[in-house]
Short mmCIF file of C-alpha atoms in Angstrom, two decimals:
data_model
loop_
_atom_site.label_atom_id
_atom_site.label_comp_id
_atom_site.label_asym_id
_atom_site.label_seq_id
_atom_site.Cartn_x
_atom_site.Cartn_y
_atom_site.Cartn_z
CA ALA A 1055 -127.94 -48.57 -58.92
CA PHE A 1056 -124.82 -50.27 -60.18
CA THR A 1057 -123.43 -48.94 -63.45
CA HIS A 1058 -120.27 -50.93 -64.10
CA GLY A 1059 -117.52 -53.27 -62.93
CA THR A 1060 -113.80 -53.09 -63.73
CA LEU A 1061 -111.26 -55.59 -65.07
CA GLN A 1062 -107.62 -55.28 -66.04
CA CYS A 1063 -106.02 -56.54 -69.24
CA ASP A 1064 -102.56 -56.89 -70.75
CA ASN A 1065 -103.42 -55.65 -74.25
CA VAL A 1066 -106.61 -53.71 -74.95
CA GLU A 1067 -106.82 -54.58 -78.67
CA ARG A 1068 -106.28 -58.32 -78.17
CA SER A 1069 -108.82 -58.34 -75.33
CA ARG A 1070 -111.35 -56.42 -77.45
CA ARG A 1071 -111.23 -59.11 -80.14
CA PHE A 1072 -111.82 -61.82 -77.51
CA TYR A 1073 -114.80 -60.05 -75.95
CA VAL A 1074 -116.47 -59.42 -79.31
CA GLU A 1075 -115.57 -62.56 -81.28
CA VAL A 1076 -115.65 -65.19 -78.53
CA LEU A 1077 -118.04 -63.85 -75.89
CA GLY A 1078 -120.35 -61.93 -78.25
CA LEU A 1079 -120.13 -58.70 -76.26
CA GLU A 1080 -120.22 -55.18 -77.69
CA ILE A 1081 -117.76 -52.34 -77.34
CA ALA A 1082 -119.73 -49.45 -75.82
CA ALA A 1083 -116.74 -47.08 -75.86
CA GLY A 1084 -113.02 -47.33 -76.39
CA PHE A 1085 -109.91 -45.35 -75.60
CA ASN A 1086 -106.15 -45.94 -75.91
CA MET A 1087 -105.78 -47.88 -72.67
CA ALA A 1088 -109.40 -48.68 -71.82
CA GLN A 1089 -112.60 -50.02 -73.30
CA TYR A 1090 -116.18 -50.38 -72.13
CA ILE A 1091 -117.71 -53.76 -72.95
CA LYS A 1092 -121.35 -54.75 -72.55
CA HIS A 1093 -123.90 -57.39 -73.39
CA PRO A 1094 -126.14 -56.27 -76.29
CA GLY A 1095 -129.28 -56.66 -74.16
CA SER A 1096 -128.06 -54.77 -71.10
CA PRO A 1097 -127.28 -51.12 -70.33
CA TRP A 1098 -124.55 -52.04 -67.82
CA TYR A 1099 -120.94 -52.36 -68.84
CA ILE A 1100 -117.50 -53.48 -67.71
CA VAL A 1101 -114.56 -51.09 -67.92
CA VAL A 1102 -111.44 -52.94 -69.06
CA LEU A 1103 -108.19 -51.12 -68.30
CA GLN A 1104 -104.78 -52.00 -69.71
CA ARG A 1105 -102.37 -52.16 -66.76
CA ASN A 1106 -98.79 -53.21 -66.10
CA PRO A 1107 -98.16 -54.63 -63.59
CA ARG A 1108 -101.46 -56.47 -63.27
CA GLN A 1109 -103.52 -57.48 -60.27
CA TYR A 1110 -104.98 -60.93 -60.92
CA LEU A 1111 -108.32 -62.03 -59.51
CA ALA A 1112 -109.28 -65.41 -58.08
CA PRO A 1113 -111.97 -67.57 -59.77
CA VAL A 1114 -114.55 -66.49 -57.17
CA ASN A 1115 -114.23 -62.94 -58.58
CA ARG A 1116 -115.91 -63.36 -61.95
CA PHE A 1117 -118.58 -62.02 -64.26
CA ALA A 1118 -121.40 -64.39 -65.30
CA LEU A 1119 -123.03 -64.52 -68.72
CA GLN A 1120 -126.40 -66.25 -68.91
CA MET A 1121 -127.16 -68.37 -71.96
CA VAL A 1122 -130.63 -69.43 -73.10
CA SER A 1123 -130.37 -73.16 -72.41
CA THR A 1124 -128.30 -75.92 -70.85
CA THR A 1125 -127.64 -77.17 -74.38
CA ASP A 1126 -126.03 -73.81 -75.26
CA VAL A 1127 -123.79 -73.98 -72.18
CA GLU A 1128 -122.81 -77.59 -72.93
CA GLN A 1129 -121.98 -76.68 -76.55
CA ALA A 1130 -119.89 -73.70 -75.45
CA HIS A 1131 -117.96 -75.93 -73.04
CA ARG A 1132 -117.26 -78.45 -75.83
CA GLU A 1133 -116.03 -75.65 -78.13
CA PHE A 1134 -113.84 -74.13 -75.41
CA ALA A 1135 -112.39 -77.57 -74.62
CA ALA A 1136 -111.63 -78.25 -78.29
CA HIS A 1137 -110.36 -74.81 -79.32
CA GLY A 1138 -109.72 -72.95 -76.07
CA LYS A 1139 -106.06 -72.06 -76.44
CA GLU A 1140 -106.48 -70.77 -79.99
CA ILE A 1141 -109.47 -68.56 -79.10
CA GLY A 1142 -108.03 -67.16 -75.86
CA ILE A 1143 -109.22 -69.45 -73.06
CA ALA A 1144 -106.44 -69.74 -70.45
CA ASP A 1145 -108.19 -72.09 -67.99
CA LEU A 1146 -111.38 -74.10 -68.34
CA GLY A 1147 -113.39 -75.45 -65.42
CA ARG A 1148 -115.48 -78.58 -65.58
CA LEU A 1149 -119.06 -78.50 -66.79
CA GLU A 1150 -121.49 -78.79 -63.89
CA SER A 1151 -125.17 -79.69 -64.18
CA ALA A 1152 -127.86 -79.73 -61.50
CA ASP A 1153 -131.59 -79.05 -61.30
CA GLY A 1154 -131.93 -78.45 -65.04
CA ARG A 1155 -129.14 -75.86 -65.14
CA ALA A 1156 -125.60 -76.03 -66.47
CA ASN A 1157 -122.58 -73.85 -65.84
CA PHE A 1158 -118.80 -73.67 -65.97
CA ILE A 1159 -116.09 -71.14 -65.24
CA PHE A 1160 -113.13 -70.17 -67.39
CA SER A 1161 -110.44 -67.53 -67.55
CA ASP A 1162 -109.70 -65.46 -70.61
CA LEU A 1163 -106.36 -64.56 -72.16
CA ASP A 1164 -105.88 -61.92 -69.44
CA LYS A 1165 -106.63 -64.45 -66.70
CA ASN A 1166 -109.90 -62.72 -65.83
CA TRP A 1167 -112.57 -65.19 -64.71
CA TRP A 1168 -116.00 -65.68 -66.28
CA GLU A 1169 -118.93 -68.04 -65.83
CA LEU A 1170 -121.32 -69.27 -68.49
CA THR A 1171 -124.62 -70.40 -66.99
CA SER A 1172 -128.05 -71.36 -68.26
CA ARG A 1173 -131.40 -69.98 -67.22
CA ALA A 1174 -133.31 -71.77 -64.49
#
């Protein structure tokens, strides 16, 4: 079974605040140059390592977070569009809707890519 994925960051403390305050994730463990982040309802985690120089990923290499409804995804997109730079959103993709689902991609302050999607 899978246990974790790995991302890189520029500053572990700044990234920690983004993951907790913006994405609603939990810190499962933390060290000087690394942290383990996870969704509250899941046992799996992402290891985030502070690295210099960085290796940046393309948008197709992303983690997806599932929200309860299309309305939640649409609201998150509006909030990211209105306040993105101040909360740590580097790039924001367009909102896409089809077959009763909604999703969009974005990159965080470390230029790691994420997707917010709704349930089917």
